[in-house]
Coordinates of N, CA, C and O in Angstrom, one line a residue:
M64 N 13.3 77.0 22.6 CA 12.2 77.7 22.1 C 11.3 77.0 21.1 O 12.0 77.0 19.8
S65 N 9.9 76.5 21.2 CA 9.2 75.7 20.0 C 9.3 76.5 18.6 O 9.5 77.8 19.0
I66 N 8.8 76.7 17.1 CA 8.5 77.1 16.5 C 7.3 78.4 16.9 O 6.9 79.0 16.0
L67 N 6.2 76.8 17.0 CA 5.4 77.7 17.6 C 5.0 79.0 18.7 O 4.3 80.0 18.1
S68 N 6.1 78.7 19.1 CA 6.2 79.9 20.5 C 6.9 80.8 20.1 O 6.5 82.1 20.2
K69 N 8.0 80.7 19.3 CA 8.1 82.0 19.1 C 7.7 82.5 17.5 O 7.6 84.3 17.3
Q70 N 6.6 81.7 16.6 CA 5.4 82.9 15.8 C 4.5 83.3 17.0 O 4.1 84.8 16.5
I71 N 4.2 83.2 17.9 CA 2.8 83.8 19.3 C 4.2 85.3 19.5 O 3.3 86.1 19.3
T72 N 5.3 84.7 19.9 CA 6.1 86.3 20.2 C 6.5 87.0 19.3 O 6.3 88.1 19.4
S73 N 6.4 86.9 17.9 CA 7.0 87.1 16.9 C 5.5 88.3 16.6 O 5.6 89.8 15.9
Q74 N 4.5 87.8 16.9 CA 2.8 88.0 16.4 C 2.7 89.6 17.5 O 2.0 90.5 17.1
A75 N 2.7 88.9 19.0 CA 3.2 90.1 20.0 C 3.7 91.0 19.7 O 3.5 91.7 19.7
L76 N 4.9 90.5 19.6 CA 5.7 92.2 18.9 C 5.1 92.6 18.0 O 5.7 94.0 18.4
S77 N 4.5 92.3 16.7 CA 4.2 93.4 15.7 C 2.9 93.8 16.2 O 3.0 94.9 15.9
I78 N 1.9 93.3 17.1 CA 1.1 94.3 17.7 C 1.3 95.1 18.3 O 1.0 96.5 18.7
E79 N 3.0 95.0 19.5 CA 3.0 96.0 20.1 C 3.6 97.3 19.4 O 3.2 98.6 19.9
I80 N 4.3 96.6 18.4 CA 4.6 98.2 17.8 C 4.2 98.5 16.7 O 4.4 100.0 17.1
D81 N 2.9 97.9 16.2 CA 1.6 98.9 15.7 C 1.2 100.2 16.4 O 0.7 101.0 16.3
K82 N 0.5 99.1 17.8 CA 0.0 100.5 18.9 C 1.4 101.3 19.1 O 1.0 102.5 19.1
F83 N 2.9 101.0 19.3 CA 4.0 102.7 19.6 C 3.4 103.3 18.5 O 3.4 104.4 18.5
L84 N 3.3 102.7 17.2 CA 3.7 103.4 15.8 C 2.3 104.4 15.6 O 1.9 105.3 15.3
D85 N 0.8 103.5 16.0 CA -0.3 104.6 16.2 C -0.5 105.6 17.3 O -1.0 106.1 17.4
S86 N 0.2 105.3 18.3 CA 0.2 106.3 19.5 C 1.2 107.4 19.0 O 1.4 108.2 20.0
G87 N 1.2 107.5 18.3 CA 2.6 108.6 17.4 C 4.0 108.4 17.8 O 5.1 109.1 17.5
G88 N 4.3 107.1 18.1 CA 6.2 106.7 17.8 C 6.3 106.9 17.1 O 6.0 106.8 15.9
R89 N 7.6 106.3 17.4 CA 8.7 106.4 15.8 C 9.6 106.0 16.0 O 10.5 105.9 17.0
I90 N 10.1 104.6 14.8 CA 11.0 104.0 14.8 C 12.3 104.9 13.8 O 12.4 105.1 12.9
E91 N 13.4 104.4 14.6 CA 14.9 105.3 13.5 C 15.8 103.8 13.2 O 15.8 103.2 13.9
V92 N 15.9 104.2 12.0 CA 16.9 102.9 11.5 C 18.4 103.6 11.7 O 18.6 104.5 11.3
L93 N 19.3 103.0 13.1 CA 20.8 103.2 12.8 C 21.3 102.6 11.6 O 21.3 102.0 10.9
P94 N 22.6 103.4 11.4 CA 23.9 102.9 10.7 C 24.0 102.1 10.7 O 24.5 101.7 11.9
L95 N 24.8 101.6 9.5 CA 25.7 99.7 10.1 C 26.5 99.8 10.8 O 27.3 101.1 10.8
G96 N 26.8 99.1 12.1 CA 28.2 99.4 13.4 C 27.9 100.2 14.1 O 28.3 100.5 15.0
Y97 N 26.3 101.1 14.3 CA 26.2 101.9 15.3 C 25.9 101.3 16.1 O 24.4 100.4 16.6
S98 N 25.9 102.0 17.5 CA 25.1 101.8 19.3 C 25.4 102.3 20.1 O 26.1 103.2 20.2
C99 N 24.3 102.4 20.9 CA 24.2 103.4 21.7 C 24.6 103.1 22.5 O 25.4 104.3 23.7
E100 N 25.6 102.2 22.8 CA 26.4 101.4 24.4 C 27.4 102.6 23.6 O 28.9 103.1 24.6
F101 N 28.0 102.6 21.9 CA 29.3 103.2 21.9 C 29.1 104.6 21.1 O 30.4 105.1 20.9
S102 N 28.1 105.0 21.4 CA 27.8 106.5 21.0 C 28.5 107.6 22.2 O 29.2 106.9 23.0
N103 N 28.8 109.4 21.5 CA 29.5 109.7 22.5 C 28.2 110.3 23.7 O 28.5 111.5 24.6
N104 N 26.9 109.9 23.2 CA 25.8 110.3 23.7 C 26.1 109.4 25.0 O 25.6 108.1 25.0
T105 N 26.3 109.7 26.4 CA 26.4 109.2 27.2 C 25.1 109.0 28.4 O 24.6 107.8 29.1
Q106 N 24.0 110.0 28.0 CA 22.7 109.9 28.5 C 22.4 108.4 28.0 O 21.3 107.8 28.8
A107 N 22.9 108.1 27.0 CA 22.2 106.7 26.3 C 22.6 105.4 26.7 O 21.8 104.4 26.3
L108 N 23.7 105.8 27.1 CA 24.3 104.2 28.2 C 23.7 104.2 29.6 O 22.7 104.7 29.9
K109 N 23.6 102.6 29.3 CA 23.0 102.3 30.7 C 23.6 101.9 32.2 O 24.9 102.1 31.5
P110 N 23.6 102.0 33.1 CA 24.2 102.2 34.4 C 25.6 101.5 34.4 O 26.6 101.4 34.9
T111 N 25.2 99.9 34.1 CA 26.3 99.1 33.9 C 27.5 99.6 32.6 O 28.3 99.1 33.4
A112 N 26.6 99.8 31.4 CA 28.1 100.2 30.4 C 28.5 101.8 31.1 O 29.7 102.0 31.0
K113 N 27.9 102.4 32.1 CA 27.7 104.0 32.6 C 29.6 103.2 33.3 O 30.4 103.9 33.4
M114 N 29.2 102.2 34.3 CA 30.2 101.8 34.8 C 31.4 101.0 34.5 O 32.9 101.3 34.8
R115 N 31.4 100.2 33.5 CA 32.3 99.9 32.5 C 33.3 100.6 32.0 O 34.5 100.8 32.0
A116 N 32.7 102.1 31.6 CA 33.4 103.2 31.0 C 34.4 103.9 32.2 O 35.4 104.2 31.8
I117 N 33.3 104.1 33.0 CA 34.4 104.6 34.5 C 35.5 103.7 34.9 O 36.6 103.8 35.0
M118 N 35.4 102.2 35.1 CA 36.1 101.2 35.2 C 37.5 101.0 34.4 O 38.8 101.3 34.9
S119 N 37.3 101.1 33.4 CA 38.0 100.9 32.6 C 38.8 101.9 32.1 O 40.2 102.4 32.4
A120 N 38.5 103.3 32.5 CA 39.6 104.7 32.4 C 40.5 104.7 33.4 O 41.4 105.1 33.8
S121 N 39.0 104.3 34.9 CA 40.5 103.9 36.3 C 41.5 102.8 36.0 O 42.7 103.4 36.5
V122 N 41.0 102.0 35.5 CA 42.2 101.0 35.5 C 43.1 101.4 34.6 O 44.5 101.3 34.3
A123 N 43.2 102.4 33.0 CA 44.1 102.7 31.7 C 45.0 103.7 32.9 O 45.5 104.0 32.7
S124 N 44.0 104.8 34.1 CA 45.1 105.5 34.8 C 46.0 105.0 35.5 O 47.4 105.1 35.8
A125 N 45.3 103.4 36.0 CA 46.4 102.9 37.2 C 47.7 102.3 36.0 O 48.7 102.1 36.8
H126 N 47.3 101.6 35.5 CA 48.3 101.1 34.0 C 49.5 102.0 33.5 O 50.6 101.7 34.1
A127 N 49.0 103.7 33.5 CA 49.9 104.0 33.4 C 51.2 105.1 34.5 O 52.0 105.3 34.0
R128 N 50.1 104.9 35.3 CA 51.1 105.2 36.6 C 51.8 104.3 37.0 O 53.4 103.6 37.2
K129 N 51.6 102.7 36.5 CA 52.4 101.9 37.0 C 53.6 101.7 36.5 O 55.0 101.0 37.5
D130 N 54.2 102.7 35.5 CA 55.6 102.1 35.3 C 56.1 104.2 35.8 O 57.4 103.6 35.1
R131 N 55.7 103.9 36.2 CA 56.1 105.6 37.2 C 56.6 105.4 38.3 O 55.7 105.8 39.6
P132 N 58.0 105.3 38.9 CA 58.6 105.4 40.6 C 58.1 106.2 40.9 O 58.1 106.4 42.0
D133 N 58.4 107.4 39.8 CA 58.0 108.8 40.9 C 56.7 109.0 41.6 O 56.3 109.5 42.6
V134 N 55.7 108.1 41.1 CA 54.2 108.5 41.8 C 54.4 107.6 43.0 O 54.4 108.3 43.6
F135 N 55.4 106.0 42.9 CA 54.7 105.5 44.0 C 56.2 106.3 45.0 O 55.4 105.8 46.3
A136 N 57.1 106.6 44.8 CA 58.2 107.1 46.0 C 57.3 108.2 46.4 O 57.7 108.8 47.8
R137 N 56.6 109.0 45.8 CA 55.9 110.3 46.5 C 54.9 109.6 47.6 O 54.6 110.0 48.6
E138 N 53.9 108.9 46.7 CA 52.8 108.1 47.9 C 53.4 107.6 48.9 O 52.9 107.3 50.2
K139 N 54.8 106.8 48.5 CA 55.2 106.1 50.5 C 56.2 107.4 51.1 O 55.3 107.0 52.5
A140 N 56.3 108.4 50.2 CA 56.4 109.1 51.6 C 55.3 110.1 52.0 O 55.3 110.4 52.8
R141 N 54.0 110.7 51.3 CA 53.2 110.8 51.9 C 52.5 110.2 53.0 O 52.7 110.8 54.4
V142 N 52.4 108.3 52.9 CA 51.9 107.8 53.9 C 53.2 107.7 55.2 O 52.7 107.5 56.3
S143 N 54.2 108.3 54.9 CA 55.4 107.9 55.6 C 55.9 109.5 56.9 O 56.1 109.0 57.9
G144 N 54.9 110.3 56.3 CA 55.1 111.4 57.0 C 55.7 112.6 56.2 O 56.0 113.4 57.2
L145 N 56.5 112.0 55.9 CA 57.7 113.0 54.8 C 57.6 114.3 54.3 O 56.4 114.5 53.3
L146 N 57.9 115.4 54.2 CA 58.3 116.3 53.8 C 58.5 116.7 52.6 O 58.0 117.1 51.1
H147 N 59.8 116.0 51.5 CA 59.9 115.9 50.9 C 60.4 114.6 50.2 O 60.9 113.8 51.4
Y148 N 61.0 114.2 49.3 CA 61.2 112.9 48.5 C 61.6 113.3 47.5 O 62.0 113.9 46.6
H149 N 62.6 112.1 46.3 CA 63.4 112.0 45.4 C 62.3 111.5 44.6 O 61.7 110.5 44.4
G150 N 61.8 112.0 43.4 CA 61.3 111.6 42.3 C 61.8 112.2 41.2 O 63.2 111.9 40.3
K151 N 60.9 112.7 39.5 CA 61.0 112.8 38.7 C 62.2 114.3 38.5 O 62.0 115.4 39.3
P152 N 63.1 114.0 37.4 CA 64.2 115.1 37.4 C 63.3 116.5 37.1 O 62.4 116.7 36.0
C153 N 63.8 117.5 37.9 CA 62.7 119.2 37.7 C 63.5 119.4 36.0 O 64.3 119.3 35.7
K154 N 62.6 120.0 35.4 CA 62.9 120.3 33.9 C 63.6 121.5 33.8 O 63.6 121.8 32.9
V155 N 63.6 121.8 35.1 CA 64.2 123.6 34.8 C 65.6 122.9 35.1 O 66.6 123.9 34.6
C156 N 65.7 122.7 36.7 CA 67.1 123.0 37.2 C 67.4 121.1 37.4 O 68.7 121.2 37.1
G157 N 66.9 120.0 36.5 CA 67.1 118.8 36.9 C 67.3 118.2 38.2 O 67.8 116.8 38.5
A158 N 67.1 119.0 39.2 CA 67.5 118.1 40.8 C 65.8 117.0 40.5 O 65.1 117.7 40.6
T159 N 66.4 116.3 41.9 CA 65.0 115.2 42.3 C 64.3 115.3 43.4 O 63.3 115.0 43.6
L160 N 64.9 116.3 44.6 CA 64.3 116.9 45.3 C 63.1 117.4 45.0 O 63.4 118.4 44.6
R161 N 61.7 117.1 45.5 CA 60.4 117.4 45.3 C 60.1 117.8 47.0 O 59.7 117.1 47.8
Y162 N 59.1 118.4 46.8 CA 57.9 118.7 48.3 C 57.1 117.2 48.1 O 56.3 117.4 46.6
V163 N 55.7 116.5 49.0 CA 55.3 115.9 49.0 C 53.6 116.8 48.9 O 53.3 116.4 47.7
S164 N 53.7 117.3 49.2 CA 52.4 118.0 49.7 C 52.3 118.8 47.9 O 50.9 118.5 47.4
T165 N 53.2 119.5 47.5 CA 52.8 120.0 46.2 C 53.8 119.6 44.1 O 52.7 120.0 43.9
N166 N 54.4 118.6 44.9 CA 54.8 117.9 44.0 C 56.2 119.0 43.5 O 56.8 118.6 42.4
N167 N 56.2 120.6 43.9 CA 57.3 121.1 43.5 C 58.6 121.2 43.6 O 58.8 120.1 45.0
C168 N 59.4 121.6 42.8 CA 60.7 121.5 43.1 C 61.2 122.4 44.1 O 61.3 123.3 44.3
F169 N 62.2 121.2 45.4 CA 62.6 122.0 45.8 C 63.5 122.9 45.7 O 63.4 124.8 46.2
S170 N 64.5 122.9 44.6 CA 65.5 123.9 44.9 C 65.2 125.6 44.0 O 64.7 126.0 44.1
C171 N 63.8 125.2 42.6 CA 63.3 126.0 42.5 C 62.6 127.1 43.5 O 62.7 128.2 43.2
N172 N 61.8 126.1 44.2 CA 61.2 126.8 45.1 C 61.7 127.6 46.0 O 61.6 128.9 46.1
K173 N 63.2 126.9 46.4 CA 63.9 128.1 47.6 C 64.3 129.6 46.9 O 64.9 130.2 47.1
A174 N 65.2 129.4 45.3 CA 65.8 129.8 44.6 C 64.6 130.7 44.3 O 64.1 132.4 44.6
S175 N 63.2 130.7 43.9 CA 62.0 131.6 44.0 C 61.8 132.6 45.2 O 61.3 133.7 45.3
A176 N 61.7 131.9 46.6 CA 61.3 132.0 47.7 C 63.0 133.1 47.7 O 62.5 134.5 48.4
Y177 N 64.3 133.0 47.6 CA 65.1 134.1 47.3 C 65.0 135.3 46.9 O 65.5 136.2 47.4
K178 N 64.4 135.3 45.2 CA 64.5 135.8 44.7 C 63.5 137.2 45.2 O 63.2 138.5 45.0
R179 N 62.3 136.6 45.9 CA 60.9 137.1 46.4 C 61.6 137.9 47.0 O 61.1 139.3 47.8
S180 N 62.3 137.4 48.5 CA 63.0 137.6 49.8 C 63.4 139.2 49.1 O 63.9 140.7 49.9
Q181 N 64.3 139.3 48.2 CA 65.4 140.2 47.8 C 64.6 141.4 47.2 O 65.0 142.4 47.0
R182 N 63.7 141.0 46.4 CA 63.0 142.4 46.2 C 61.9 142.5 47.2 O 61.6 143.8 46.9
I183 N 61.5 142.2 48.0 CA 61.2 142.6 49.5 C 62.1 144.0 49.8 O 61.7 144.9 50.5
K184 N 63.0 143.7 50.6 CA 64.2 144.1 51.0 C 64.9 145.7 50.2 O 65.0 146.4 50.6
K185 N 63.8 145.6 48.8 CA 64.8 146.7 48.3 C 63.6 147.4 48.0 O 63.6 148.7 47.5
G186 N 62.3 146.7 48.4 CA 61.3 147.4 48.4 C 60.5 147.7 47.2 O 59.2 148.4 47.4
I187 N 60.9 146.6 46.5 CA 59.9 145.9 45.1 C 58.7 145.2 45.8 O 58.6 144.0 45.9
T188 N 57.4 145.4 45.6 CA 56.0 144.6 45.9 C 55.7 144.0 44.9 O 55.6 142.9 45.6
H189 N 56.2 144.5 44.1 CA 55.1 143.5 43.1 C 56.1 143.4 41.5 O 57.3 143.5 41.4
D190 N 56.1 142.3 40.9 CA 57.1 142.0 40.0 C 57.0 143.0 38.7 O 55.7 143.6 38.2
Q191 N 58.5 143.8 38.1 CA 58.7 145.0 37.2 C 59.1 144.3 35.8 O 59.5 143.4 36.2

C-alpha cells in the first residue's frame, strides 16, 4: 500500500468511528495484554477459536491416555467382544481383572454380590 492509500483508509476509518460514536456506540480501552480470544467469555470467541479450544482439549486428553496401557487394554477387549480384561490394579483388593462394560473390579463386584445374597437369605432387605 502506498502512503496516499494508507491516509485515505485512515480518514475513512476515522469517519466510520465518528459515525459509530455519534449513534451511541462506545469504545472500551482494554488492559494491556488482554485479548477476547483468551478471556473466559467463550461467547466472544470466534468459531475458529472455539474449535481450536475444543481440539486442544481432545488432543490433551489423548496425550493423557497415551501412557496408560489399561485404557488400551479395555478398548482392545471391548472391540474383541470380551467381558473382562486385565487393567489397572484395584485400590481395594489389588486384583487386575475388570469388567469391560463398567471398568469395575471383578473380585470386588463378586464379593459385594455374595454379601448381598447372604443378607437376602437372612431376610435383611436393606443395609443396616
